[in-house]
Tab-separated table of C-alpha atoms and ligand atoms in Angstrom:
chain	number	residue	atom	x	y	z
A	1	MET	CA	39.525	-85.295	24.596
A	2	GLN	CA	37.954	-83.463	27.486
A	3	THR	CA	34.475	-82.174	26.958
A	4	ALA	CA	32.859	-79.533	29.069
A	5	PRO	CA	30.203	-80.978	31.345
A	6	THR	CA	26.733	-80.146	30.110
A	7	SER	CA	23.712	-79.807	32.297
A	8	GLY	CA	22.558	-83.216	31.026
A	9	ASP	CA	25.603	-84.879	32.618
A	10	ASP	CA	25.057	-83.294	35.955
A	11	GLU	CA	22.765	-85.357	38.132
A	12	SER	CA	22.228	-82.509	40.544
A	13	ALA	CA	20.960	-80.258	37.772
A	14	GLU	CA	18.062	-82.625	37.124
A	15	SER	CA	14.766	-81.476	38.530
A	16	PRO	CA	14.492	-83.288	41.836
A	17	VAL	CA	11.917	-86.025	42.337
A	18	PRO	CA	8.883	-84.149	43.658
A	19	LEU	CA	8.410	-84.411	47.377
A	20	ALA	CA	6.485	-87.364	48.653
A	21	THR	CA	2.931	-86.367	49.275
A	22	MET	CA	2.501	-89.043	51.882
A	23	PRO	CA	4.298	-88.352	55.136
A	24	LEU	CA	6.865	-91.063	55.702
A	25	ARG	CA	8.337	-91.822	59.094
A	26	SER	CA	11.355	-93.535	57.636
A	27	SER	CA	12.245	-94.708	54.223
A	28	ARG	CA	12.955	-98.354	54.922
A	29	ALA	CA	10.403	-100.826	53.729
A	30	SER	CA	10.916	-102.828	56.888
A	31	GLY	CA	7.726	-104.858	56.600
A	32	LEU	CA	8.771	-106.172	53.227
A	33	ALA	CA	11.534	-108.389	54.526
A	34	THR	CA	8.933	-110.579	56.179
A	35	LEU	CA	6.625	-110.604	53.153
A	36	LYS	CA	7.856	-113.895	51.787
A	37	GLN	CA	7.134	-115.686	55.051
A	38	THR	CA	3.486	-114.614	54.887
A	39	GLY	CA	2.680	-117.095	52.166
A	40	ASN	CA	2.836	-120.200	54.364
A	41	GLY	CA	4.477	-121.970	51.488
A	42	ARG	CA	1.970	-120.677	48.951
A	43	TRP	CA	4.171	-117.802	47.794
A	44	HIS	CA	4.674	-119.550	44.455
A	45	ASP	CA	0.953	-120.060	43.907
A	46	TRP	CA	-0.404	-117.357	41.635
A	47	ARG	CA	-3.894	-117.644	43.109
A	48	TRP	CA	-2.480	-116.969	46.567
A	49	GLN	CA	-0.641	-113.941	45.152
A	50	MET	CA	-3.888	-112.675	43.590
A	51	SER	CA	-6.048	-113.120	46.670
A	52	ASN	CA	-3.409	-111.578	48.925
A	53	ARG	CA	-2.902	-108.422	46.904
A	54	ILE	CA	-2.406	-105.262	48.910
A	55	ARG	CA	-5.627	-103.353	48.260
A	56	THR	CA	-6.191	-100.976	51.189
A	57	ALA	CA	-4.206	-98.334	53.000
A	58	ALA	CA	-4.288	-100.458	56.153
A	59	GLN	CA	-2.832	-103.453	54.338
A	60	LEU	CA	-0.149	-101.313	52.784
A	61	GLN	CA	0.772	-99.895	56.178
A	62	LYS	CA	1.303	-103.398	57.483
A	63	PHE	CA	4.030	-103.960	54.914
A	64	ILE	CA	5.364	-100.435	54.862
A	65	PRO	CA	5.012	-99.121	58.417
A	66	ALA	CA	6.734	-95.953	57.293
A	67	LEU	CA	3.464	-94.823	55.744
A	68	ALA	CA	1.885	-92.612	58.355
A	69	ASP	CA	-1.165	-90.541	57.498
A	70	THR	CA	-3.155	-92.258	54.795
A	71	SER	CA	-6.270	-90.072	54.587
A	72	GLU	CA	-5.222	-88.432	51.303
A	73	PHE	CA	-4.296	-91.803	50.043
A	74	GLU	CA	-7.878	-93.082	50.473
A	75	LYS	CA	-9.085	-90.387	48.102
A	76	VAL	CA	-6.700	-91.555	45.389
A	77	ILE	CA	-7.562	-95.225	45.635
A	78	ALA	CA	-11.266	-94.400	45.602
A	79	LYS	CA	-10.690	-93.007	42.122
A	80	TYR	CA	-7.852	-95.214	40.886
A	81	PRO	CA	-7.799	-98.517	42.757
A	82	MET	CA	-4.667	-99.995	44.245
A	83	ALA	CA	-3.608	-103.615	44.047
A	84	ILE	CA	-0.077	-104.873	44.560
A	85	THR	CA	0.836	-108.535	44.584
A	86	PRO	CA	2.983	-109.530	47.562
A	87	TYR	CA	5.609	-110.595	45.017
A	88	TYR	CA	5.713	-107.179	43.331
A	89	ALA	CA	5.664	-105.427	46.721
A	90	SER	CA	8.707	-107.491	47.686
A	91	LEU	CA	10.648	-105.740	44.901
A	92	ILE	CA	10.313	-102.403	46.706
A	93	ARG	CA	13.738	-101.699	48.184
A	94	GLU	CA	13.108	-98.282	49.706
A	95	ALA	CA	9.616	-97.164	50.658
A	96	ASN	CA	9.845	-93.765	49.051
A	97	LEU	CA	9.751	-92.023	45.711
A	98	SER	CA	13.364	-92.832	44.947
A	99	ASP	CA	12.265	-96.422	44.427
A	100	PRO	CA	10.996	-97.280	40.943
A	101	VAL	CA	8.737	-100.164	41.987
A	102	PHE	CA	7.282	-98.064	44.811
A	103	GLN	CA	6.496	-95.303	42.325
A	104	MET	CA	4.894	-97.661	39.834
A	105	ALA	CA	2.729	-99.426	42.420
A	106	VAL	CA	1.968	-97.112	45.346
A	107	PRO	CA	-0.682	-94.423	44.737
A	108	GLN	CA	0.308	-90.770	45.021
A	109	THR	CA	-1.994	-87.813	45.619
A	110	ARG	CA	-0.413	-86.242	42.548
A	111	GLU	CA	-2.614	-88.575	40.520
A	112	LEU	CA	-5.496	-86.246	41.304
A	113	TRP	CA	-3.775	-83.268	39.706
A	114	ASP	CA	-4.693	-83.020	36.035
A	115	PRO	CA	-3.928	-80.219	33.591
A	116	PRO	CA	-6.833	-79.558	31.206
A	117	PHE	CA	-5.275	-81.123	28.117
A	118	LEU	CA	-5.437	-84.599	29.613
A	119	ALA	CA	-8.235	-87.018	28.869
A	120	GLU	CA	-9.531	-90.258	30.323
A	121	ASP	CA	-9.254	-91.936	26.946
A	122	PRO	CA	-6.671	-89.887	25.027
A	123	LEU	CA	-6.239	-92.583	22.392
A	124	GLU	CA	-10.006	-92.441	21.781
A	125	GLU	CA	-10.226	-96.199	21.947
A	126	GLU	CA	-13.920	-95.954	22.765
A	127	GLU	CA	-14.443	-94.257	19.365
A	128	ASP	CA	-12.808	-97.143	17.531
A	129	MET	CA	-14.923	-99.918	19.043
A	130	PRO	CA	-17.222	-101.446	16.445
A	131	VAL	CA	-18.339	-103.934	19.099
A	132	ARG	CA	-17.887	-103.373	22.819
A	133	GLY	CA	-14.491	-104.556	23.954
A	134	LEU	CA	-12.833	-104.668	20.533
A	135	VAL	CA	-10.683	-101.752	19.346
A	136	HIS	CA	-10.277	-101.848	15.572
A	137	ARG	CA	-8.003	-98.996	14.542
A	138	TYR	CA	-5.475	-100.401	12.109
A	139	PRO	CA	-6.579	-102.201	8.950
A	140	ASP	CA	-5.139	-105.607	9.754
A	141	ARG	CA	-5.258	-105.912	13.525
A	142	ALA	CA	-7.554	-105.416	16.474
A	143	LEU	CA	-7.252	-105.257	20.239
A	144	LEU	CA	-9.553	-107.104	22.611
A	145	ILE	CA	-10.179	-105.767	26.103
A	146	ALA	CA	-10.715	-109.125	27.745
A	147	THR	CA	-10.756	-108.120	31.402
A	148	THR	CA	-10.474	-105.082	33.644
A	149	THR	CA	-8.480	-106.933	36.298
A	150	CYS	CA	-4.710	-106.727	36.771
A	151	ALA	CA	-2.434	-108.319	39.322
A	152	THR	CA	-0.965	-104.927	40.190
A	153	TYR	CA	-2.497	-101.632	39.118
A	154	CYS	CA	0.306	-99.622	37.563
A	155	ARG	CA	0.069	-95.992	38.539
A	156	HIS	CA	1.099	-95.083	34.982
A	157	CYS	CA	-1.566	-97.188	33.268
A	158	THR	CA	-2.857	-95.775	30.007
A	159	ARG	CA	-6.218	-97.486	30.580
A	160	LYS	CA	-6.772	-96.058	34.047
A	161	ARG	CA	-10.366	-95.539	32.973
A	162	VAL	CA	-10.732	-99.321	32.690
A	163	ALA	CA	-8.131	-101.130	34.783
A	164	GLY	CA	-9.384	-101.896	38.249
A	165	THR	CA	-12.428	-99.642	38.235
A	166	ARG	CA	-14.402	-102.877	38.278
A	167	GLU	CA	-12.907	-106.338	38.190
A	168	CYS	CA	-14.721	-108.226	35.471
A	169	SER	CA	-13.985	-110.231	32.354
A	170	ILE	CA	-15.579	-110.503	28.959
A	171	SER	CA	-18.826	-112.502	28.959
A	172	ALA	CA	-19.411	-115.454	26.648
A	173	ALA	CA	-22.122	-113.459	24.826
A	174	ARG	CA	-19.801	-110.520	24.229
A	175	MET	CA	-17.031	-112.843	23.076
A	176	GLN	CA	-19.491	-114.256	20.586
A	177	ALA	CA	-20.232	-110.776	19.229
A	178	VAL	CA	-16.501	-110.098	18.933
A	179	THR	CA	-15.933	-113.384	17.117
A	180	ALA	CA	-18.784	-112.611	14.708
A	181	TYR	CA	-17.259	-109.205	13.931
A	182	LEU	CA	-13.843	-110.758	13.314
A	183	ALA	CA	-15.356	-113.397	11.034
A	184	ASP	CA	-17.040	-110.565	9.111
A	185	HIS	CA	-13.732	-108.724	8.737
A	186	PRO	CA	-11.213	-111.129	7.234
A	187	GLU	CA	-8.788	-108.226	6.763
A	188	ILE	CA	-8.041	-108.575	10.499
A	189	THR	CA	-5.265	-111.136	10.759
A	190	ASP	CA	-3.807	-110.277	14.165
A	191	VAL	CA	-5.697	-109.966	17.461
A	192	ILE	CA	-4.156	-108.676	20.665
A	193	ILE	CA	-5.749	-109.977	23.839
A	194	SER	CA	-5.330	-107.149	26.300
A	195	GLY	CA	-7.150	-105.526	29.208
A	196	GLY	CA	-6.495	-105.171	32.127
A	197	ASP	CA	-4.291	-108.202	32.246
A	198	PRO	CA	-5.714	-111.260	30.483
A	199	LEU	CA	-3.452	-113.627	32.415
A	200	THR	CA	-5.320	-112.783	35.630
A	201	MET	CA	-8.162	-114.869	34.198
A	202	SER	CA	-8.501	-118.579	34.844
A	203	THR	CA	-6.768	-120.857	32.380
A	204	ALA	CA	-10.182	-122.121	31.250
A	205	ALA	CA	-11.383	-118.567	30.510
A	206	ILE	CA	-8.188	-117.833	28.584
A	207	GLU	CA	-8.625	-121.024	26.603
A	208	HIS	CA	-12.212	-120.042	25.775
A	209	ILE	CA	-10.988	-116.764	24.268
A	210	LEU	CA	-8.168	-118.464	22.376
A	211	SER	CA	-10.417	-121.113	20.894
A	212	SER	CA	-13.063	-118.505	19.915
A	213	LEU	CA	-10.375	-116.525	18.095
A	214	ARG	CA	-8.971	-119.633	16.440
A	215	SER	CA	-12.461	-120.471	15.129
A	216	VAL	CA	-12.011	-117.493	12.760
A	217	PRO	CA	-9.855	-118.789	9.901
A	218	SER	CA	-8.595	-115.353	8.818
A	219	ILE	CA	-6.855	-114.768	12.173
A	220	GLU	CA	-3.217	-115.675	11.752
A	221	VAL	CA	-1.520	-114.306	14.835
A	222	ILE	CA	-2.754	-114.015	18.408
A	223	ARG	CA	-0.905	-111.761	20.801
A	224	ILE	CA	-1.316	-111.515	24.553
A	225	GLY	CA	-0.474	-108.257	26.293
A	226	THR	CA	0.306	-109.053	29.908
A	227	ARG	CA	2.275	-107.788	32.842
A	228	ALA	CA	2.167	-111.178	34.555
A	229	PRO	CA	5.884	-111.924	34.020
A	230	VAL	CA	6.608	-108.664	35.881
A	231	THR	CA	4.045	-108.509	38.672
A	232	LEU	CA	2.844	-112.116	38.904
A	233	PRO	CA	5.480	-114.422	37.386
A	234	GLN	CA	3.983	-117.374	39.290
A	235	ARG	CA	1.117	-117.190	36.773
A	236	ILE	CA	3.251	-118.640	33.981
A	237	THR	CA	2.563	-122.225	34.971
A	238	ASP	CA	3.304	-125.299	32.868
A	239	GLU	CA	-0.446	-125.786	32.528
A	240	LEU	CA	-0.945	-122.278	31.124
A	241	VAL	CA	2.013	-122.593	28.783
A	242	ALA	CA	0.630	-125.889	27.456
A	243	VAL	CA	-2.677	-124.167	26.644
A	244	LEU	CA	-1.027	-121.196	24.914
A	245	ARG	CA	1.044	-123.621	22.890
A	246	ARG	CA	-2.055	-125.281	21.482
A	247	TYR	CA	-3.149	-122.044	19.787
A	248	GLN	CA	0.101	-121.114	18.050
A	249	PRO	CA	1.224	-118.768	16.687
A	250	VAL	CA	0.818	-116.934	19.982
A	251	TRP	CA	3.123	-114.050	20.884
A	252	VAL	CA	3.386	-112.587	24.349
A	253	ASN	CA	4.064	-108.918	24.859
A	254	THR	CA	5.023	-107.975	28.379
A	255	HIS	CA	5.868	-104.755	30.187
A	256	PHE	CA	9.133	-104.452	32.091
A	257	ASN	CA	10.061	-100.877	32.927
A	258	HIS	CA	13.072	-101.111	35.212
A	259	PRO	CA	16.048	-103.430	35.810
A	260	ASN	CA	14.824	-103.994	39.397
A	261	GLU	CA	11.981	-105.989	37.858
A	262	LEU	CA	14.361	-108.415	36.145
A	263	THR	CA	14.335	-110.990	38.921
A	264	GLU	CA	15.031	-114.684	38.836
A	265	GLU	CA	11.281	-115.420	39.065
A	266	ALA	CA	10.557	-113.086	36.139
A	267	GLY	CA	13.394	-114.636	34.134
A	268	ASN	CA	12.037	-118.137	34.763
A	269	ALA	CA	8.533	-117.079	33.718
A	270	CYS	CA	9.840	-115.707	30.416
A	271	ALA	CA	12.017	-118.772	29.905
A	272	ARG	CA	9.000	-121.087	30.295
A	273	LEU	CA	7.212	-119.174	27.529
A	274	VAL	CA	10.171	-118.952	25.182
A	275	ASP	CA	11.116	-122.611	25.727
A	276	ALA	CA	7.588	-123.513	24.622
A	277	GLY	CA	8.086	-121.623	21.375
A	278	ILE	CA	6.133	-118.545	22.431
A	279	PRO	CA	8.144	-115.456	21.507
A	280	VAL	CA	8.187	-112.806	24.223
A	281	SER	CA	8.674	-109.129	23.515
A	282	ASN	CA	8.512	-106.104	25.766
A	283	GLN	CA	6.850	-102.719	25.845
A	284	THR	CA	8.343	-100.175	28.214
A	285	VAL	CA	6.689	-96.914	29.180
A	286	LEU	CA	9.046	-93.984	29.596
A	287	LEU	CA	8.420	-92.696	33.121
A	288	ARG	CA	9.757	-89.617	34.847
A	289	GLY	CA	12.046	-90.380	37.745
A	290	ILE	CA	11.673	-94.120	37.112
A	291	ASN	CA	13.438	-95.026	33.881
A	292	ASP	CA	13.989	-91.766	31.989
A	293	ASN	CA	17.710	-92.238	31.912
A	294	PRO	CA	19.807	-93.468	28.966
A	295	GLN	CA	22.192	-95.693	30.943
A	296	LEU	CA	19.376	-97.244	32.911
A	297	MET	CA	17.435	-97.928	29.719
A	298	GLU	CA	20.528	-99.567	28.247
A	299	GLN	CA	20.770	-101.814	31.301
A	300	LEU	CA	17.079	-102.724	31.021
A	301	CYS	CA	17.347	-103.578	27.328
A	302	ARG	CA	20.477	-105.668	27.838
A	303	GLY	CA	18.823	-107.523	30.690
A	304	LEU	CA	15.753	-108.241	28.586
A	305	VAL	CA	17.734	-109.701	25.712
A	306	ARG	CA	19.662	-111.845	28.182
A	307	MET	CA	16.259	-113.203	29.259
A	308	ARG	CA	15.437	-113.798	25.556
A	309	VAL	CA	12.852	-111.010	25.640
A	310	ARG	CA	12.969	-108.688	22.654
A	311	PRO	CA	12.566	-104.952	23.415
A	312	TYR	CA	9.717	-103.983	21.077
A	313	TYR	CA	8.343	-100.556	21.941
A	314	LEU	CA	9.402	-97.731	24.202
A	315	PHE	CA	6.268	-95.669	24.727
A	316	GLN	CA	6.044	-92.001	25.402
A	317	CYS	CA	3.665	-91.645	28.351
A	318	ASP	CA	0.131	-90.973	27.101
A	319	LEU	CA	-1.841	-87.824	27.857
A	320	VAL	CA	-4.006	-89.715	30.282
A	321	ARG	CA	-5.599	-88.352	33.452
A	322	GLY	CA	-3.882	-89.346	36.653
A	323	VAL	CA	-0.451	-89.921	35.115
A	324	GLU	CA	0.841	-86.410	34.487
A	325	HIS	CA	3.416	-86.552	37.281
A	326	LEU	CA	5.133	-89.431	35.475
A	327	ARG	CA	5.262	-87.878	32.021
A	328	THR	CA	8.569	-86.759	30.481
A	329	PRO	CA	9.157	-84.284	27.664
A	330	LEU	CA	9.267	-85.979	24.264
A	331	SER	CA	12.884	-84.899	23.915
A	332	ARG	CA	13.906	-87.275	26.722
A	333	GLY	CA	12.843	-90.259	24.663
A	334	ILE	CA	14.683	-89.002	21.604
A	335	GLU	CA	17.767	-88.442	23.726
A	336	ILE	CA	17.551	-92.031	25.002
A	337	MET	CA	17.254	-93.349	21.442
A	338	GLU	CA	20.293	-91.289	20.459
A	339	TYR	CA	22.205	-92.890	23.307
A	340	LEU	CA	21.161	-96.479	22.608
A	341	ARG	CA	21.951	-96.570	18.870
A	342	GLY	CA	25.529	-97.592	18.343
A	343	ARG	CA	26.079	-98.588	21.954
A	344	LEU	CA	23.657	-101.459	21.881
A	345	SER	CA	22.784	-104.190	19.399
A	346	GLY	CA	19.843	-103.397	17.178
A	347	LEU	CA	18.251	-106.497	18.636
A	348	ALA	CA	18.084	-104.772	21.998
A	349	ILE	CA	16.805	-101.403	20.780
A	350	PRO	CA	13.072	-100.788	20.978
A	351	THR	CA	11.181	-98.432	18.676
A	352	PHE	CA	10.282	-95.229	20.485
A	353	VAL	CA	6.648	-94.378	19.744
A	354	VAL	CA	4.102	-91.764	20.644
A	355	ASP	CA	0.591	-93.190	20.704
A	356	ALA	CA	-1.011	-90.097	19.271
A	357	PRO	CA	-3.942	-88.353	20.914
A	358	HIS	CA	-7.271	-88.496	19.026
A	359	GLY	CA	-6.612	-92.079	18.006
A	360	GLY	CA	-3.827	-91.202	15.612
A	361	GLY	CA	-2.133	-94.452	16.503
A	362	LYS	CA	1.530	-95.159	17.117
A	363	ILE	CA	3.992	-92.746	15.593
A	364	PRO	CA	7.690	-93.668	15.744
A	365	VAL	CA	9.986	-90.850	16.774
A	366	LEU	CA	13.731	-90.941	16.117
A	367	PRO	CA	16.680	-88.611	16.055
A	368	SER	CA	17.339	-87.655	12.435
A	369	TYR	CA	20.161	-89.548	10.767
A	370	ILE	CA	19.740	-87.819	7.407
A	371	VAL	CA	21.755	-84.613	7.339
A	372	THR	CA	20.862	-83.578	3.810
A	373	THR	CA	20.092	-85.005	0.366
A	374	SER	CA	20.580	-84.153	-3.289
A	375	PRO	CA	19.305	-86.054	-6.368
A	376	THR	CA	22.511	-88.115	-6.337
A	377	HIS	CA	23.624	-88.371	-2.703
A	378	THR	CA	22.340	-88.650	0.818
A	379	VAL	CA	24.477	-87.363	3.661
A	380	LEU	CA	24.076	-89.514	6.740
A	381	ARG	CA	25.522	-89.192	10.201
A	382	ASN	CA	26.253	-92.003	12.618
A	383	PHE	CA	25.942	-92.048	16.416
A	384	GLU	CA	29.485	-90.683	16.804
A	385	GLY	CA	28.717	-87.668	14.652
A	386	MET	CA	30.641	-88.935	11.618
A	387	LEU	CA	29.236	-87.626	8.311
A	388	ILE	CA	29.148	-89.998	5.351
A	389	ASN	CA	28.027	-89.539	1.776
A	390	TYR	CA	25.864	-92.332	0.495
A	391	PRO	CA	25.697	-92.280	-3.336
A	392	ASP	CA	22.472	-93.374	-4.979
A	393	PRO	CA	22.662	-95.804	-7.932
A	394	VAL	CA	23.303	-93.971	-11.199
A	395	ILE	CA	20.259	-95.579	-12.765
A	396	ALA	CA	17.352	-95.591	-10.330
A	397	PRO	CA	15.764	-99.062	-10.496
A	398	GLU	CA	12.046	-99.734	-10.560
A	399	PRO	CA	10.908	-101.478	-7.379
A	400	SER	CA	10.592	-105.252	-7.766
A	401	LYS	CA	7.386	-106.448	-9.363
A	402	CYS	CA	4.769	-107.902	-7.093
A	403	HIS	CA	1.172	-108.775	-7.772
A	404	LEU	CA	0.000	-108.903	-4.181
A	405	ARG	CA	-3.010	-106.824	-3.211
A	406	MET	CA	-2.389	-103.301	-1.925
A	407	SER	CA	-4.472	-101.625	0.772
A	408	ALA	CA	-7.086	-99.301	-0.654
A	409	ALA	CA	-6.885	-96.212	1.560
A	410	PRO	CA	-4.098	-93.770	0.657
A	411	GLY	CA	-1.511	-92.763	3.232
A	412	VAL	CA	1.806	-90.963	3.107
A	413	TRP	CA	3.472	-93.874	1.266
A	414	GLU	CA	1.084	-93.371	-1.679
A	415	LEU	CA	2.212	-89.732	-1.792
A	416	ALA	CA	5.868	-90.734	-1.719
A	417	VAL	CA	5.550	-93.090	-4.683
A	418	GLY	CA	3.270	-90.829	-6.684
A	419	LYS	CA	0.118	-92.924	-6.463
A	420	THR	CA	-1.732	-90.062	-4.764
A	421	SER	CA	-1.028	-86.389	-5.297
A	422	MET	CA	-2.360	-84.993	-2.042
A	423	ILE	CA	-4.053	-85.706	1.249
A	424	VAL	CA	-6.153	-82.779	2.443
A	425	PRO	CA	-7.165	-82.196	6.050
A	426	GLU	CA	-10.909	-82.139	6.472
A	427	ASN	CA	-11.467	-79.203	8.773
A	428	THR	CA	-9.598	-76.381	7.052
A	429	HIS	CA	-11.046	-73.267	5.454
A	430	ARG	CA	-9.931	-74.645	2.098
A	431	HIS	CA	-12.449	-77.419	2.371
A	432	SER	CA	-15.543	-75.289	2.975
A	433	ARG	CA	-14.383	-72.690	0.414
A	434	ARG	CA	-13.887	-75.284	-2.332
A	435	ASP	CA	-17.057	-77.173	-1.466
A	436	GLY	CA	-19.113	-73.982	-1.802
A	437	ARG	CA	-17.606	-73.192	-5.189
A	438	ALA	CA	-18.152	-76.686	-6.539
A	439	THR	CA	-21.853	-76.430	-5.736
A	440	GLU	CA	-22.055	-73.012	-7.357
A	441	ARG	CA	-20.291	-74.241	-10.524
A	442	LEU	CA	-22.674	-77.128	-10.903
A	443	SER	CA	-25.717	-74.912	-10.526
A	444	ARG	CA	-24.473	-72.631	-13.310
A	445	SER	CA	-25.035	-75.404	-15.870
A	446	GLY	CA	-21.501	-75.894	-17.039
A	447	ASP	CA	-20.741	-72.293	-18.046
A	448	PRO	CA	-17.122	-71.695	-16.890
A	449	ILE	CA	-17.256	-67.867	-16.692
B	1	PLP	C1	-0.902	-100.837	19.727
B	1	PLP	C2	-2.129	-101.266	19.106
B	1	PLP	C3	-2.137	-102.308	18.187
B	1	PLP	C4	-0.888	-103.078	17.804
B	1	PLP	O1	0.037	-102.307	17.186
B	1	PLP	P1	1.427	-102.966	16.722
B	1	PLP	O2	2.193	-101.817	16.204
B	1	PLP	O3	1.075	-103.970	15.682
B	1	PLP	O4	2.028	-103.616	17.901
B	1	PLP	C5	-3.328	-102.652	17.622
B	1	PLP	N1	-4.463	-101.992	17.906
B	1	PLP	C6	-4.498	-100.974	18.788
B	1	PLP	C7	-5.771	-100.279	19.051
B	1	PLP	C8	-3.328	-100.580	19.417
B	1	PLP	O5	-3.340	-99.576	20.304
B	2	SF4	S1	-0.929	-104.300	33.912
B	2	SF4	FE1	-1.294	-103.081	32.061
B	2	SF4	S2	-3.509	-102.695	32.057
B	2	SF4	FE2	-2.951	-103.378	34.117
B	2	SF4	S3	-2.594	-101.499	35.266
B	2	SF4	FE3	-0.598	-102.174	34.469
B	2	SF4	S4	-0.381	-101.069	32.517
B	2	SF4	FE4	-2.559	-100.990	33.095
């Protein structure tokens, strides 16, 4: 059957990639071809990669001679630092905004353009820090900001307020305070070591953090959030893997955004982790003009699974200052999810989430598969648009019995099962109105009229 082309099918109807704000003499990244020879054999040494990061406009110009005037550029990196490992720079194929790696790594003056609804810390992480460096938002897990250093500073970073502004790591004293808090809160069973990029730290420093966490018996799972497999795959050394292995269960969550990042080096880095029994999953950020395309996302997810990396989250870009030019409408993510389901194994499909402003946490967003319901049937639709009636059992069963402890604070689930009858927002007129009346009633000594 022929279908009429819609605007979504028509590449030319897409809004064009905004014009480069840096004047480019030509688009070829001619300096990059010689990058690999610059290592004098140390290309595969992660410390060499770290100390030879591209950090200044002059250094960048050496590798990308096409960059001409860099005065504007200086202003951007004064606010949001630049660092690009030679390895990651070598993945740039065209030195212009059509190139995904270029866009993710090379600063743009558009980073200085912020609409008023953006914030430095839209997730309000600073409000959820009981001790400095530890974000405790969800009942059972916490996130440790272990360092502010990354191998490459992603232009789309959600922690632009932290990453690269200084390059420092958590002190032993602070780690002690964090450990004490965790020991005091046995409900926390899962700690995510994040940053910055924790794998930019020395293996000894990483081991210190791991052993501190493991000294708290209530911690079951340790996760490491790192972009090292993407921007510094040389970091995944046998020595590091051996250390991680000693503190099992350790999960690694990495951050591939584009198929161009799925190189042999990256694949080997992930393989070293997975072969050692360290599961690797991936968080992608949906980025305008970089990966906001259903077919491209399919290719990325397939590539990840081939590398034994499980696509975990697809993030809507946060409302963070300096990233607005990379943000897509929410509908683009939903459209991508619509495309993936049915075409791709569930194993390869990430959960699309919005990390809500004001510290609301991660909210999954999906196309709706429920068309309608009645007390006896649910009408579902599949990815092809087929409608199916799903009959409920004639006798609704009680849920299976279980005597495990339930969390105390009510949420929407408690509403759904009738354990709570309402959740009332705090700042509505209703609240002040009712509060006033309650006080009045009490002061009238129990007389109802
Ligand atoms: C994302 C996040 C977590 C982990 O969430 P998961 O859904 O378990 O991956 C924990 N704490 C904070 C503050 C987070 O932002
Ligand atoms: S590696 Fe992570 S923390 Fe560092 S700049 Fe990239 S997104 Fe931000």
